[in-house]
Amino acid sequence: MGGTSSDGCGKVRELVCTLLGTGTSSGIPVIGCACAVCRSDDPRDRRLRCGACLRFLDPSGTPRAILLDVPPDHREQALRIGLDRCDAIVVTHDHVDHVWGLDEVRRYNVLMAAPIEVWASRESLDGLRRAYRHVFERTSNVNDSFVADLIAQPIDDHRPFLLHGLRFTPVPLLHGRLPILGFRIEAVDAAGEPLSEQPGPLPLAYCTDCSAIPPQSWPLLRGLRTLVLDLLRYRRHPTHFTADEAIAAATEIAADRTVFIHMTHDIRHAELDERLPPGMSLGYDGLALG
Ligand SMILES: [Zn+2]
Ligand SMILES: [Zn+2]
Ligand SMILES: [Zn+2]
């Protein structure tokens, strides 16, 4: 794997999407809980908060890494997979379990000697500016301390955007009453159009934290090779899909492969995974979708 333009072949290749965390907001085990899943010795029942990483060679042959959300567990997740760069961050929504690891990315600023773009809706960026005033209003810090160097990139009107040979199409989702974003990710040609032959797990849609898929989003989820979808627990919840709801949505979307994320300690991996329909499975921390 080279790092110069001389070995490029004009399109994205060797793309792997790694699930860095697959647990609900508390993480599993839950602090102070003695339930069977929290005490399970199956490593797939240990779930850090949800985030993912796309690693690939861009059209010039340069290695790239793009983060989907930056949960509070990001430091541990980065160490587990030996992540040593970050070329962009794409945010689904600004809930604590999805973005409160953003301070950790200052280390990539040092490694790459560059700022990092953070792509998010204007609403999510407003939340990030409130939570990370020390980052986004750095000049007001009493001491000029070591903080992340981020460039806010608003996603307007659900318009697709390009990052290093990939097109990210925002997929509006409903997280209870809160509109948030999923993303459809595809490799594109020099004109920005999707390639007819997509590498690895692409086209892939990452749809965390949803309780409903609005009508305008269903066409954006057609023809997927991989779907990553919220599945919280068995019992109803106001802001997340239950197992039955997630399976029903995945059946309708009909991706070649569906992987579920954001599970609570009600879900024992071995128990539910074997009962899922063909082509569907439970995600677990470290699962590499290639
Ligand atoms: Zn528990
Ligand atoms: Zn959320
Ligand atoms: Zn969440």
GROMACS .gro file of C-alpha atoms and ligand atoms in nm:
model
  293
    1MET     CA    1   0.000   0.000   0.000
    2GLY     CA    2   0.160   0.320  -0.113
    3GLY     CA    3   0.107   0.677  -0.014
    4THR     CA    4   0.165   0.860  -0.338
    5SER     CA    5  -0.036   0.934  -0.647
    6SER     CA    6   0.192   0.721  -0.865
    7ASP     CA    7   0.027   0.393  -0.761
    8GLY     CA    8  -0.330   0.515  -0.795
    9CYS     CA    9  -0.578   0.348  -1.027
   10GLY     CA   10  -0.833   0.629  -1.032
   11LYS     CA   11  -1.086   0.486  -0.792
   12VAL     CA   12  -1.136   0.391  -0.431
   13ARG     CA   13  -1.019   0.040  -0.342
   14GLU     CA   14  -0.945  -0.191  -0.047
   15LEU     CA   15  -1.232  -0.034   0.149
   16VAL     CA   16  -1.325  -0.182   0.485
   17CYS     CA   17  -1.591  -0.049   0.721
   18THR     CA   18  -1.510  -0.146   1.080
   19LEU     CA   19  -1.777  -0.126   1.351
   20LEU     CA   20  -1.584   0.032   1.638
   21GLY     CA   21  -1.874   0.018   1.880
   22THR     CA   22  -2.217  -0.147   1.868
   23GLY     CA   23  -2.376  -0.073   2.207
   24THR     CA   24  -2.647   0.159   2.325
   25SER     CA   25  -2.573   0.483   2.508
   26SER     CA   26  -2.477   0.318   2.840
   27GLY     CA   27  -2.234   0.076   2.680
   28ILE     CA   28  -2.248  -0.295   2.773
   29PRO     CA   29  -2.177  -0.405   3.042
   30VAL     CA   30  -2.385  -0.137   3.211
   31ILE     CA   31  -2.221   0.011   3.520
   32GLY     CA   32  -2.334  -0.178   3.831
   33CYS     CA   33  -2.551  -0.431   3.640
   34ALA     CA   34  -2.530  -0.801   3.722
   35CYS     CA   35  -2.761  -0.931   3.446
   36ALA     CA   36  -2.662  -1.233   3.236
   37VAL     CA   37  -2.554  -1.023   2.935
   38CYS     CA   38  -2.351  -0.778   3.144
   39ARG     CA   39  -2.176  -1.079   3.305
   40SER     CA   40  -2.147  -1.271   2.975
   41ASP     CA   41  -1.806  -1.406   2.880
   42ASP     CA   42  -1.894  -1.386   2.508
   43PRO     CA   43  -1.681  -1.094   2.382
   44ARG     CA   44  -1.960  -1.005   2.137
   45ASP     CA   45  -2.175  -0.907   2.437
   46ARG     CA   46  -1.927  -0.634   2.535
   47ARG     CA   47  -2.032  -0.326   2.342
   48LEU     CA   48  -1.873   0.016   2.337
   49ARG     CA   49  -2.080   0.311   2.216
   50CYS     CA   50  -2.164   0.324   1.843
   51GLY     CA   51  -1.918   0.451   1.586
   52ALA     CA   52  -1.757   0.317   1.269
   53CYS     CA   53  -1.450   0.377   1.058
   54LEU     CA   54  -1.407   0.355   0.681
   55ARG     CA   55  -1.050   0.277   0.578
   56PHE     CA   56  -0.952   0.266   0.212
   57LEU     CA   57  -0.714   0.379  -0.059
   58ASP     CA   58  -0.842   0.692  -0.231
   59PRO     CA   59  -0.831   0.734  -0.613
   60SER     CA   60  -0.468   0.851  -0.592
   61GLY     CA   61  -0.367   0.547  -0.383
   62THR     CA   62  -0.340   0.741  -0.057
   63PRO     CA   63  -0.463   0.561   0.262
   64ARG     CA   64  -0.764   0.736   0.414
   65ALA     CA   65  -0.975   0.695   0.727
   66ILE     CA   66  -1.318   0.852   0.775
   67LEU     CA   67  -1.502   0.827   1.107
   68LEU     CA   68  -1.878   0.786   1.133
   69ASP     CA   69  -1.949   0.950   1.471
   70VAL     CA   70  -1.694   0.983   1.752
   71PRO     CA   71  -1.839   0.825   2.068
   72PRO     CA   72  -1.699   0.872   2.420
   73ASP     CA   73  -1.515   0.539   2.377
   74HIS     CA   74  -1.325   0.660   2.071
   75ARG     CA   75  -0.981   0.651   2.232
   76GLU     CA   76  -1.017   0.285   2.329
   77GLN     CA   77  -1.163   0.203   1.987
   78ALA     CA   78  -0.878   0.374   1.803
   79LEU     CA   79  -0.617   0.189   2.009
   80ARG     CA   80  -0.786  -0.146   1.943
   81ILE     CA   81  -0.756  -0.112   1.564
   82GLY     CA   82  -0.435   0.088   1.556
   83LEU     CA   83  -0.594   0.392   1.396
   84ASP     CA   84  -0.331   0.654   1.321
   85ARG     CA   85  -0.511   0.899   1.095
   86CYS     CA   86  -0.845   1.069   1.041
   87ASP     CA   87  -0.925   1.239   0.712
   88ALA     CA   88  -1.279   1.348   0.798
   89ILE     CA   89  -1.557   1.298   1.051
   90VAL     CA   90  -1.921   1.249   0.949
   91VAL     CA   91  -2.180   1.294   1.224
   92THR     CA   92  -2.527   1.136   1.241
   93HIS     CA   93  -2.651   1.351   1.534
   94ASP     CA   94  -2.508   1.524   1.837
   95HIS     CA   95  -2.625   1.293   2.117
   96VAL     CA   96  -2.364   1.234   2.384
   97ASP     CA   97  -2.309   0.867   2.295
   98HIS     CA   98  -2.220   0.964   1.934
   99VAL     CA   99  -1.999   1.272   1.961
  100TRP     CA  100  -1.854   1.309   2.307
  101GLY     CA  101  -1.525   1.159   2.198
  102LEU     CA  102  -1.447   1.451   1.974
  103ASP     CA  103  -1.172   1.581   2.204
  104GLU     CA  104  -0.972   1.265   2.129
  105VAL     CA  105  -0.924   1.353   1.761
  106ARG     CA  106  -0.667   1.619   1.853
  107ARG     CA  107  -0.417   1.336   1.837
  108TYR     CA  108  -0.487   1.294   1.462
  109ASN     CA  109  -0.431   1.668   1.417
  110VAL     CA  110  -0.081   1.613   1.553
  111LEU     CA  111  -0.013   1.296   1.352
  112MET     CA  112  -0.131   1.455   1.025
  113ALA     CA  113  -0.039   1.818   1.094
  114ALA     CA  114  -0.377   1.924   0.957
  115PRO     CA  115  -0.723   2.028   1.072
  116ILE     CA  116  -1.011   1.778   1.035
  117GLU     CA  117  -1.342   1.850   0.865
  118VAL     CA  118  -1.655   1.762   1.065
  119TRP     CA  119  -1.959   1.711   0.842
  120ALA     CA  120  -2.294   1.740   1.020
  121SER     CA  121  -2.635   1.902   0.996
  122ARG     CA  122  -2.655   2.265   1.111
  123GLU     CA  123  -2.855   2.149   1.415
  124SER     CA  124  -2.587   1.899   1.513
  125LEU     CA  125  -2.311   2.155   1.454
  126ASP     CA  126  -2.492   2.399   1.687
  127GLY     CA  127  -2.489   2.126   1.952
  128LEU     CA  128  -2.120   2.059   1.893
  129ARG     CA  129  -2.036   2.429   1.922
  130ARG     CA  130  -2.213   2.441   2.261
  131ALA     CA  131  -2.047   2.125   2.394
  132TYR     CA  132  -1.705   2.204   2.247
  133ARG     CA  133  -1.679   2.578   2.299
  134HIS     CA  134  -1.312   2.531   2.388
  135VAL     CA  135  -1.258   2.385   2.040
  136PHE     CA  136  -1.477   2.604   1.822
  137GLU     CA  137  -1.406   2.931   2.010
  138ARG     CA  138  -1.046   2.858   2.087
  139THR     CA  139  -0.942   3.223   2.120
  140SER     CA  140  -1.165   3.258   2.429
  141ASN     CA  141  -0.968   2.990   2.620
  142VAL     CA  142  -0.770   3.135   2.911
  143ASN     CA  143  -0.466   2.932   2.811
  144ASP     CA  144  -0.399   2.827   2.454
  145SER     CA  145  -0.419   2.459   2.546
  146PHE     CA  146  -0.400   2.146   2.331
  147VAL     CA  147  -0.746   2.117   2.174
  148ALA     CA  148  -0.873   1.958   1.855
  149ASP     CA  149  -0.847   2.159   1.533
  150LEU     CA  150  -1.179   2.108   1.354
  151ILE     CA  151  -1.347   2.266   1.052
  152ALA     CA  152  -1.728   2.265   1.070
  153GLN     CA  153  -1.884   2.159   0.739
  154PRO     CA  154  -2.263   2.202   0.744
  155ILE     CA  155  -2.472   1.953   0.551
  156ASP     CA  156  -2.749   2.160   0.392
  157ASP     CA  157  -3.077   2.033   0.250
  158HIS     CA  158  -2.958   1.673   0.265
  159ARG     CA  159  -2.724   1.742  -0.026
  160PRO     CA  160  -2.469   1.469  -0.103
  161PHE     CA  161  -2.101   1.553  -0.049
  162LEU     CA  162  -1.775   1.400  -0.169
  163LEU     CA  163  -1.484   1.291   0.051
  164HIS     CA  164  -1.172   1.131  -0.100
  165GLY     CA  165  -1.351   0.947  -0.380
  166LEU     CA  166  -1.662   0.857  -0.178
  167ARG     CA  167  -2.004   1.014  -0.204
  168PHE     CA  168  -2.203   1.051   0.118
  169THR     CA  169  -2.575   1.091   0.059
  170PRO     CA  170  -2.760   1.201   0.373
  171VAL     CA  171  -3.056   0.974   0.453
  172PRO     CA  172  -3.312   1.153   0.674
  173LEU     CA  173  -3.421   0.933   0.968
  174LEU     CA  174  -3.652   0.988   1.262
  175HIS     CA  175  -3.503   0.925   1.608
  176GLY     CA  176  -3.831   0.962   1.796
  177ARG     CA  177  -3.933   1.316   1.703
  178LEU     CA  178  -3.574   1.421   1.632
  179PRO     CA  179  -3.471   1.427   1.265
  180ILE     CA  180  -3.120   1.285   1.230
  181LEU     CA  181  -2.905   1.160   0.941
  182GLY     CA  182  -2.807   0.822   0.814
  183PHE     CA  183  -2.566   0.805   0.520
  184ARG     CA  184  -2.552   0.612   0.195
  185ILE     CA  185  -2.188   0.571   0.096
  186GLU     CA  186  -2.068   0.493  -0.256
  187ALA     CA  187  -1.745   0.519  -0.454
  188VAL     CA  188  -1.758   0.770  -0.739
  189ASP     CA  189  -1.572   0.837  -1.064
  190ALA     CA  190  -1.385   1.159  -1.146
  191ALA     CA  191  -1.716   1.325  -1.238
  192GLY     CA  192  -1.863   1.240  -0.896
  193GLU     CA  193  -2.101   0.974  -1.030
  194PRO     CA  194  -2.130   0.635  -0.854
  195LEU     CA  195  -1.916   0.360  -1.008
  196SER     CA  196  -2.110   0.070  -1.156
  197GLU     CA  197  -1.874  -0.170  -0.973
  198GLN     CA  198  -1.859  -0.069  -0.606
  199PRO     CA  199  -1.565  -0.187  -0.388
  200GLY     CA  200  -1.606  -0.415  -0.085
  201PRO     CA  201  -1.917  -0.346   0.126
  202LEU     CA  202  -2.040  -0.053  -0.088
  203PRO     CA  203  -2.298   0.075  -0.146
  204LEU     CA  204  -2.331   0.082   0.231
  205ALA     CA  205  -2.587   0.270   0.440
  206TYR     CA  206  -2.516   0.353   0.805
  207CYS     CA  207  -2.847   0.413   0.983
  208THR     CA  208  -2.804   0.432   1.359
  209ASP     CA  209  -3.056   0.566   1.611
  210CYS     CA  210  -3.386   0.550   1.429
  211SER     CA  211  -3.744   0.464   1.513
  212ALA     CA  212  -3.886   0.543   1.168
  213ILE     CA  213  -3.767   0.582   0.811
  214PRO     CA  214  -3.954   0.869   0.644
  215PRO     CA  215  -4.104   0.810   0.296
  216GLN     CA  216  -3.844   1.020   0.109
  217SER     CA  217  -3.560   0.807   0.246
  218TRP     CA  218  -3.669   0.464   0.119
  219PRO     CA  219  -3.545   0.528  -0.240
  220LEU     CA  220  -3.202   0.620  -0.096
  221LEU     CA  221  -3.178   0.272   0.058
  222ARG     CA  222  -3.230   0.076  -0.263
  223GLY     CA  223  -2.965  -0.153  -0.410
  224LEU     CA  224  -2.744  -0.171  -0.100
  225ARG     CA  225  -2.474  -0.429  -0.056
  226THR     CA  226  -2.458  -0.351   0.316
  227LEU     CA  227  -2.705  -0.199   0.560
  228VAL     CA  228  -2.602  -0.109   0.915
  229LEU     CA  229  -2.921  -0.050   1.114
  230ASP     CA  230  -3.038   0.035   1.468
  231LEU     CA  231  -3.184  -0.252   1.675
  232LEU     CA  232  -3.217  -0.154   2.041
  233ARG     CA  233  -3.401  -0.432   2.226
  234TYR     CA  234  -3.718  -0.647   2.221
  235ARG     CA  235  -3.951  -0.410   2.408
  236ARG     CA  236  -4.091  -0.095   2.250
  237HIS     CA  237  -3.891   0.225   2.278
  238PRO     CA  238  -3.991   0.579   2.173
  239THR     CA  239  -3.672   0.659   1.980
  240HIS     CA  240  -3.524   0.330   1.854
  241PHE     CA  241  -3.630   0.028   1.647
  242THR     CA  242  -3.715  -0.286   1.839
  243ALA     CA  243  -3.584  -0.619   1.707
  244ASP     CA  244  -3.912  -0.683   1.523
  245GLU     CA  245  -3.919  -0.332   1.375
  246ALA     CA  246  -3.555  -0.348   1.267
  247ILE     CA  247  -3.604  -0.689   1.103
  248ALA     CA  248  -3.916  -0.561   0.923
  249ALA     CA  249  -3.734  -0.252   0.792
  250ALA     CA  250  -3.432  -0.458   0.688
  251THR     CA  251  -3.657  -0.706   0.509
  252GLU     CA  252  -3.814  -0.425   0.310
  253ILE     CA  253  -3.478  -0.259   0.231
  254ALA     CA  254  -3.340  -0.599   0.126
  255ALA     CA  255  -2.967  -0.523   0.130
  256ASP     CA  256  -2.742  -0.817   0.046
  257ARG     CA  257  -2.622  -0.805   0.406
  258THR     CA  258  -2.773  -0.632   0.709
  259VAL     CA  259  -2.584  -0.583   1.035
  260PHE     CA  260  -2.762  -0.450   1.344
  261ILE     CA  261  -2.610  -0.213   1.598
  262HIS     CA  262  -2.693  -0.007   1.914
  263MET     CA  263  -2.811  -0.303   2.125
  264THR     CA  264  -2.892  -0.287   2.498
  265HIS     CA  265  -2.813  -0.555   2.757
  266ASP     CA  266  -3.153  -0.712   2.680
  267ILE     CA  267  -2.989  -0.863   2.372
  268ARG     CA  268  -2.762  -1.163   2.418
  269HIS     CA  269  -2.564  -1.195   2.097
  270ALA     CA  270  -2.566  -1.572   2.060
  271GLU     CA  271  -2.938  -1.593   2.137
  272LEU     CA  272  -3.075  -1.342   1.884
  273ASP     CA  273  -2.810  -1.374   1.614
  274GLU     CA  274  -2.898  -1.733   1.527
  275ARG     CA  275  -3.269  -1.651   1.501
  276LEU     CA  276  -3.228  -1.364   1.251
  277PRO     CA  277  -3.346  -1.410   0.890
  278PRO     CA  278  -3.087  -1.500   0.622
  279GLY     CA  279  -2.855  -1.212   0.535
  280MET     CA  280  -2.905  -1.045   0.874
  281SER     CA  281  -2.674  -1.060   1.173
  282LEU     CA  282  -2.593  -0.873   1.491
  283GLY     CA  283  -2.291  -0.651   1.476
  284TYR     CA  284  -2.019  -0.663   1.739
  285ASP     CA  285  -1.726  -0.440   1.826
  286GLY     CA  286  -1.442  -0.483   1.579
  287LEU     CA  287  -1.653  -0.644   1.304
  288ALA     CA  288  -1.490  -0.552   0.972
  289LEU     CA  289  -1.728  -0.526   0.678
  290GLY     CA  290  -1.516  -0.577   0.367
  291ZN      ZN  291  -2.707  -0.572   3.235
  292ZN      ZN  292  -2.933   0.927   1.967
  293ZN      ZN  293  -2.725   0.647   2.019
   0.00000   0.00000   0.00000
